[in-house]
Amino acid sequence: MTITSPHLGSPSSDWTDARLLFALEEVVETELNRHLKVAKDWMPHEYVPWSDARNFPGIFEDGEAWDKEQSKVTELGRIALVVNLLTEDNLPSYHHEIASLFGRDGAWGTWVHRWTAEEGRHGIVMRDYLLASRAVDPDKLEAFRMQHMSEGFESDNRHSMLHSVAYVAFQELATRVSHRNTGHQSGDPVCDRMLARIATDENLHMVFYRNLLKAAFELAPDLTMQAVRDVIVQFRMPGHGMPGFERAAAQMAIGEVYNMRIHHDDVLMPVLRHLKVLQIDGLGPEGLKAQEELGLYMGGLDAEAAKFDEKLAARKARMAARAAAV
């Protein structure tokens, strides 16, 4: 990708959020046009098993109370689906964050609104699926939604447009992986197809931001390297503040929906390899320091993931032994 900008090669001290936004506008327009050509519109209602739906108690006299045995979805799938949906539910806060950082005008603004509209489909189809298939307790789901959204969301990277671009390049891929693995673990082919459709969108969003991050490296390599280091070292999924997140995350880790190994191998490394982040040369002192620290962190994360792998394998062996003894 070739970038023409009066700021190309400018010292790090010359770059502000405003200058970067202006310098990247042409890239955003190119990526937006590419996205619109490859993205396919789809109908959320076509992925919902409406024939499985029936009334819940309330205003309907024939309402049937929820019971987990009514659904094909596994317990792990149920947990992960709730986490994924509650994450999507905070879309108004996410929109506010990126609209404040990227603006509402020009190509940036067009992307912000398009991204929001596409993400809105995900929450719609997931909630409709969960209620129609009776995969979750509807009362608890609504209580969790109210609690989560009432607390709002503030990004760890709201102080910097560059940090925000770096974060979403990884976070969109993390979301794609989480949705895809949830589908595989759900036990329901209908759920798997729905989440595969969502994951396709998330992958396109990742590509948009990854290409934008590539352009940022060409413009301001030192600052971009520092942003990538900060984001990876401090990475948290946007749903971290939801009710019961820590317990749900632990169960998802054990169930191999999302854990340290997946985070390292399937989320961080693919983006780092694609952009050749750890091989970039010609950096200044601060950029080189950030690159070295990033390399050390990734090595440490891989070692921690290896320890987790060992514990997970030992747990599986114990469970297999118990099952064989029955």
Coordinates of C-alpha atoms in Angstrom, one line a residue:
M1 CA 0.0 0.0 0.0
T2 CA 1.4 3.4 -1.0
I3 CA 0.5 6.4 1.0
T4 CA 1.0 9.9 -0.2
S5 CA 1.0 12.4 2.7
P6 CA 2.8 15.6 3.4
H7 CA 3.5 14.2 6.9
L8 CA 5.3 11.0 5.6
G9 CA 8.5 10.5 7.5
S10 CA 7.7 13.2 10.0
P11 CA 9.2 12.9 13.5
S12 CA 7.0 11.4 16.2
S13 CA 6.7 14.7 17.9
D14 CA 5.0 16.1 14.9
W15 CA 2.1 13.6 14.9
T16 CA -1.1 14.4 16.7
D17 CA -4.4 12.6 16.5
A18 CA -5.8 15.3 14.2
R19 CA -2.9 15.0 11.8
L20 CA -3.1 11.2 11.8
L21 CA -6.8 11.3 11.1
F22 CA -6.2 13.6 8.2
A23 CA -3.3 11.6 6.8
L24 CA -5.2 8.4 7.0
E25 CA -8.4 9.7 5.4
E26 CA -7.4 8.5 2.0
V27 CA -6.6 5.0 3.3
V28 CA -9.9 4.9 5.1
E29 CA -11.8 5.8 1.9
T30 CA -9.9 3.1 0.0
E31 CA -10.6 0.4 2.7
L32 CA -14.2 1.5 3.0
N33 CA -14.8 1.1 -0.7
R34 CA -13.0 -2.3 -0.7
H35 CA -15.2 -3.4 2.3
L36 CA -18.4 -2.3 0.6
K37 CA -17.5 -4.4 -2.5
V38 CA -16.8 -7.6 -0.5
A39 CA -19.3 -7.3 2.4
K40 CA -22.6 -9.1 1.8
D41 CA -25.9 -8.0 3.3
W42 CA -27.8 -10.7 5.1
M43 CA -31.1 -11.0 6.9
P44 CA -30.9 -11.8 10.6
H45 CA -34.3 -13.3 10.7
E46 CA -33.2 -16.0 8.2
Y47 CA -30.8 -17.5 10.8
V48 CA -33.4 -17.8 13.6
P49 CA -35.3 -21.1 14.2
W50 CA -38.7 -19.4 14.6
S51 CA -40.6 -22.7 14.4
D52 CA -39.0 -23.7 17.8
A53 CA -40.4 -20.5 19.5
R54 CA -43.3 -20.4 21.9
N55 CA -44.7 -18.0 24.4
F56 CA -43.0 -17.3 27.7
P57 CA -45.1 -16.6 30.9
G58 CA -46.3 -13.1 31.2
I59 CA -49.2 -11.5 29.3
F60 CA -49.8 -14.9 27.5
E61 CA -51.9 -17.4 29.5
D62 CA -50.4 -20.3 27.5
G63 CA -46.8 -19.2 28.3
E64 CA -44.3 -21.9 29.1
A65 CA -41.6 -21.3 31.7
W66 CA -38.0 -21.6 30.6
D67 CA -36.0 -24.8 31.3
K68 CA -32.5 -25.5 30.1
E69 CA -33.6 -28.9 28.9
Q70 CA -35.7 -27.2 26.2
S71 CA -32.6 -26.3 24.2
K72 CA -30.0 -28.2 22.2
V73 CA -27.3 -25.8 23.3
T74 CA -24.6 -27.2 25.5
E75 CA -23.8 -25.6 28.9
L76 CA -20.5 -24.2 27.6
G77 CA -22.3 -22.9 24.5
R78 CA -24.9 -21.2 26.7
I79 CA -22.2 -19.5 28.8
A80 CA -20.3 -18.3 25.8
L81 CA -23.4 -17.1 23.9
V82 CA -24.4 -14.9 26.8
V83 CA -20.9 -13.4 27.0
N84 CA -20.9 -12.8 23.3
L85 CA -24.3 -11.2 23.3
L86 CA -23.8 -9.0 26.3
T87 CA -20.6 -7.8 24.6
E88 CA -22.6 -6.9 21.4
D89 CA -25.3 -5.2 23.6
N90 CA -22.9 -2.4 24.5
L91 CA -22.9 -1.2 20.8
P92 CA -24.2 2.3 21.7
S93 CA -21.2 2.9 23.9
Y94 CA -18.8 1.5 21.3
H95 CA -20.4 3.8 18.7
H96 CA -20.0 6.8 21.0
E97 CA -16.3 5.9 21.6
I98 CA -15.3 5.5 17.9
A99 CA -17.5 8.4 16.7
S100 CA -15.7 10.7 19.2
L101 CA -12.3 9.4 18.2
F102 CA -12.7 9.1 14.4
G103 CA -15.4 11.7 13.8
R104 CA -18.7 11.7 11.9
D105 CA -17.6 13.3 8.7
G106 CA -16.0 12.1 5.5
A107 CA -14.8 8.5 5.0
W108 CA -14.1 8.1 8.7
G109 CA -17.7 9.0 9.5
T110 CA -19.1 6.8 6.8
W111 CA -17.1 3.9 8.2
V112 CA -18.2 4.5 11.8
H113 CA -21.9 4.4 10.8
R114 CA -21.5 1.4 8.5
W115 CA -19.6 -0.6 11.1
T116 CA -22.3 0.3 13.7
A117 CA -25.1 -0.9 11.4
E118 CA -23.3 -4.2 10.7
E119 CA -22.5 -4.8 14.3
G120 CA -26.2 -4.1 15.1
R121 CA -27.2 -7.2 13.1
H122 CA -25.1 -9.4 15.4
G123 CA -27.0 -8.4 18.6
I124 CA -30.3 -8.8 16.8
V125 CA -29.8 -12.3 15.4
M126 CA -28.1 -13.6 18.6
R127 CA -30.9 -12.4 20.9
D128 CA -33.6 -13.7 18.5
Y129 CA -31.9 -17.1 18.3
L130 CA -31.4 -17.4 22.0
L131 CA -35.1 -16.6 22.8
A132 CA -36.6 -18.6 19.9
S133 CA -34.5 -21.7 20.7
R134 CA -34.9 -21.2 24.5
A135 CA -31.1 -21.5 24.9
V136 CA -31.0 -19.1 27.9
D137 CA -33.2 -17.9 30.8
P138 CA -34.8 -14.8 29.3
D139 CA -35.3 -13.1 32.6
K140 CA -31.7 -13.5 33.6
L141 CA -30.5 -12.4 30.2
E142 CA -32.5 -9.2 30.4
A143 CA -31.3 -8.5 33.9
F144 CA -27.7 -9.0 32.8
R145 CA -28.3 -6.7 29.8
M146 CA -29.7 -3.9 32.0
Q147 CA -26.9 -4.2 34.5
H148 CA -24.2 -4.3 31.9
M149 CA -25.5 -1.4 29.8
S150 CA -26.4 0.7 32.8
E151 CA -22.7 0.7 33.8
G152 CA -21.7 1.8 30.4
F153 CA -18.3 1.2 28.7
E154 CA -15.1 3.2 28.5
S155 CA -12.3 2.0 26.3
D156 CA -8.9 1.6 27.8
N157 CA -7.6 3.3 24.6
R158 CA -10.0 6.3 24.4
H159 CA -7.0 8.6 25.0
S160 CA -5.5 7.9 21.5
M161 CA -6.8 7.4 18.0
L162 CA -3.7 5.3 17.2
H163 CA -4.1 3.1 20.2
S164 CA -7.8 2.6 19.3
V165 CA -7.0 1.5 15.8
A166 CA -4.3 -0.9 17.1
Y167 CA -6.8 -2.3 19.6
V168 CA -9.6 -3.0 17.2
A169 CA -7.3 -4.7 14.7
F170 CA -6.7 -7.4 17.4
Q171 CA -10.1 -7.2 19.1
E172 CA -12.2 -7.7 15.9
L173 CA -10.1 -10.9 15.3
A174 CA -10.6 -12.0 18.9
T175 CA -14.4 -11.5 18.5
R176 CA -14.4 -13.5 15.3
V177 CA -12.5 -16.4 17.0
S178 CA -14.8 -16.3 20.0
H179 CA -17.9 -16.5 17.9
R180 CA -16.6 -19.2 15.7
N181 CA -15.4 -21.4 18.6
T182 CA -18.7 -20.8 20.4
G183 CA -20.6 -22.1 17.4
H184 CA -18.4 -25.2 17.3
Q185 CA -19.0 -25.9 21.0
S186 CA -22.7 -25.0 20.9
G187 CA -24.0 -28.5 20.0
D188 CA -26.5 -26.9 17.6
P189 CA -25.9 -26.7 13.8
V190 CA -28.3 -23.8 13.6
C191 CA -26.3 -21.8 16.2
D192 CA -23.0 -22.8 14.4
R193 CA -24.3 -21.4 11.1
M194 CA -25.5 -18.2 12.7
L195 CA -22.2 -17.5 14.5
A196 CA -20.2 -18.4 11.3
R197 CA -22.2 -15.7 9.5
I198 CA -21.3 -13.2 12.3
A199 CA -17.7 -14.3 12.3
T200 CA -17.5 -13.5 8.6
D201 CA -18.4 -9.9 9.3
E202 CA -15.9 -9.7 12.2
N203 CA -13.2 -10.9 9.9
L204 CA -13.9 -8.1 7.4
H205 CA -13.8 -5.6 10.2
M206 CA -10.5 -6.9 11.3
V207 CA -9.1 -6.6 7.8
F208 CA -10.2 -3.0 7.6
Y209 CA -8.4 -2.1 10.8
R210 CA -5.4 -4.2 10.1
N211 CA -4.8 -2.5 6.8
L212 CA -5.3 0.9 8.5
L213 CA -2.7 -0.1 11.1
K214 CA -0.3 -1.1 8.3
A215 CA -0.7 2.4 6.9
A216 CA -0.1 3.9 10.3
F217 CA 3.2 2.0 10.5
E218 CA 4.2 3.5 7.2
L219 CA 3.4 7.0 8.4
A220 CA 4.5 7.0 12.0
P221 CA 6.4 3.7 12.7
D222 CA 7.7 4.6 16.2
L223 CA 4.3 5.8 17.5
T224 CA 2.5 2.9 16.0
M225 CA 4.9 0.4 17.4
Q226 CA 4.4 1.9 20.9
A227 CA 0.7 1.8 20.5
V228 CA 0.7 -1.9 19.4
R229 CA 3.0 -2.7 22.4
D230 CA 0.7 -0.9 24.8
V231 CA -2.5 -2.5 23.4
I232 CA -1.1 -6.0 23.4
V233 CA 0.4 -5.8 26.9
Q234 CA -2.8 -4.3 28.4
F235 CA -5.3 -6.2 26.2
R236 CA -8.8 -6.8 27.6
M237 CA -11.9 -7.9 25.8
P238 CA -14.7 -5.2 25.8
G239 CA -17.0 -7.4 27.8
H240 CA -14.7 -7.5 30.9
G241 CA -17.1 -5.5 33.0
M242 CA -20.2 -7.7 32.5
P243 CA -21.8 -9.6 35.4
G244 CA -19.9 -12.8 36.2
F245 CA -17.4 -12.3 33.4
E246 CA -14.4 -13.7 35.3
R247 CA -16.2 -17.0 36.0
A248 CA -17.5 -17.2 32.4
A249 CA -14.1 -16.4 31.0
A250 CA -12.6 -19.2 33.0
Q251 CA -15.2 -21.7 31.8
M252 CA -14.7 -20.5 28.2
A253 CA -10.9 -21.0 28.6
I254 CA -11.3 -24.5 29.9
G255 CA -13.8 -25.3 27.1
E256 CA -11.4 -23.9 24.5
V257 CA -13.6 -21.2 23.3
Y258 CA -11.1 -18.5 24.2
N259 CA -7.9 -18.9 26.3
M260 CA -4.3 -17.8 26.4
R261 CA -3.2 -20.3 23.7
I262 CA -6.0 -19.2 21.4
H263 CA -5.2 -15.5 22.2
H264 CA -1.5 -16.0 21.3
D265 CA -1.8 -18.3 18.3
D266 CA -5.1 -17.2 16.7
V267 CA -5.4 -13.5 17.5
L268 CA -2.1 -11.8 18.3
M269 CA 0.3 -13.7 16.1
P270 CA -1.7 -13.6 12.8
V271 CA -1.8 -9.8 12.8
L272 CA 1.8 -9.4 14.0
R273 CA 3.0 -11.8 11.3
H274 CA 0.9 -10.2 8.5
L275 CA 2.3 -6.8 9.3
K276 CA 5.7 -8.1 10.1
V277 CA 5.7 -6.0 13.2
L278 CA 8.6 -7.7 14.9
Q279 CA 10.7 -7.4 11.8
I280 CA 10.2 -3.7 11.1
D281 CA 13.5 -1.9 10.9
G282 CA 14.6 1.7 10.7
L283 CA 12.9 2.5 14.0
G284 CA 14.0 5.3 16.3
P285 CA 15.0 4.6 20.0
E286 CA 11.4 4.6 21.4
G287 CA 10.1 2.5 18.5
L288 CA 12.9 0.0 18.9
K289 CA 12.4 -0.2 22.6
A290 CA 8.7 -0.9 22.1
Q291 CA 9.5 -3.5 19.5
E292 CA 11.9 -5.3 21.9
E293 CA 9.4 -5.1 24.7
L294 CA 6.7 -6.5 22.5
G295 CA 8.9 -9.4 21.5
L296 CA 9.7 -10.2 25.1
Y297 CA 6.0 -10.0 26.1
M298 CA 5.0 -12.4 23.3
G299 CA 7.7 -14.9 24.3
G300 CA 6.4 -14.7 27.9
L301 CA 2.8 -15.1 26.8
D302 CA 3.7 -18.1 24.8
A303 CA 5.4 -19.7 27.8
E304 CA 2.3 -19.0 30.0
A305 CA 0.1 -20.5 27.3
A306 CA 2.3 -23.6 27.3
K307 CA 1.8 -23.9 31.1
F308 CA -2.0 -23.5 30.5
D309 CA -1.9 -26.2 27.8
E310 CA -0.2 -28.6 30.2
K311 CA -2.8 -28.0 32.9
L312 CA -5.7 -28.4 30.4
A313 CA -4.2 -31.6 29.1
A314 CA -3.9 -33.0 32.6
R315 CA -7.5 -32.0 33.4
K316 CA -8.7 -33.8 30.2
A317 CA -6.8 -36.9 31.2
R318 CA -8.3 -36.9 34.7
M319 CA -11.8 -36.5 33.3
A320 CA -11.2 -39.3 30.8
A321 CA -10.0 -41.6 33.6
R322 CA -13.0 -40.9 35.7
A323 CA -15.4 -41.5 32.7
A324 CA -13.6 -44.8 32.0
A325 CA -13.9 -45.9 35.7
V326 CA -17.7 -45.4 35.7

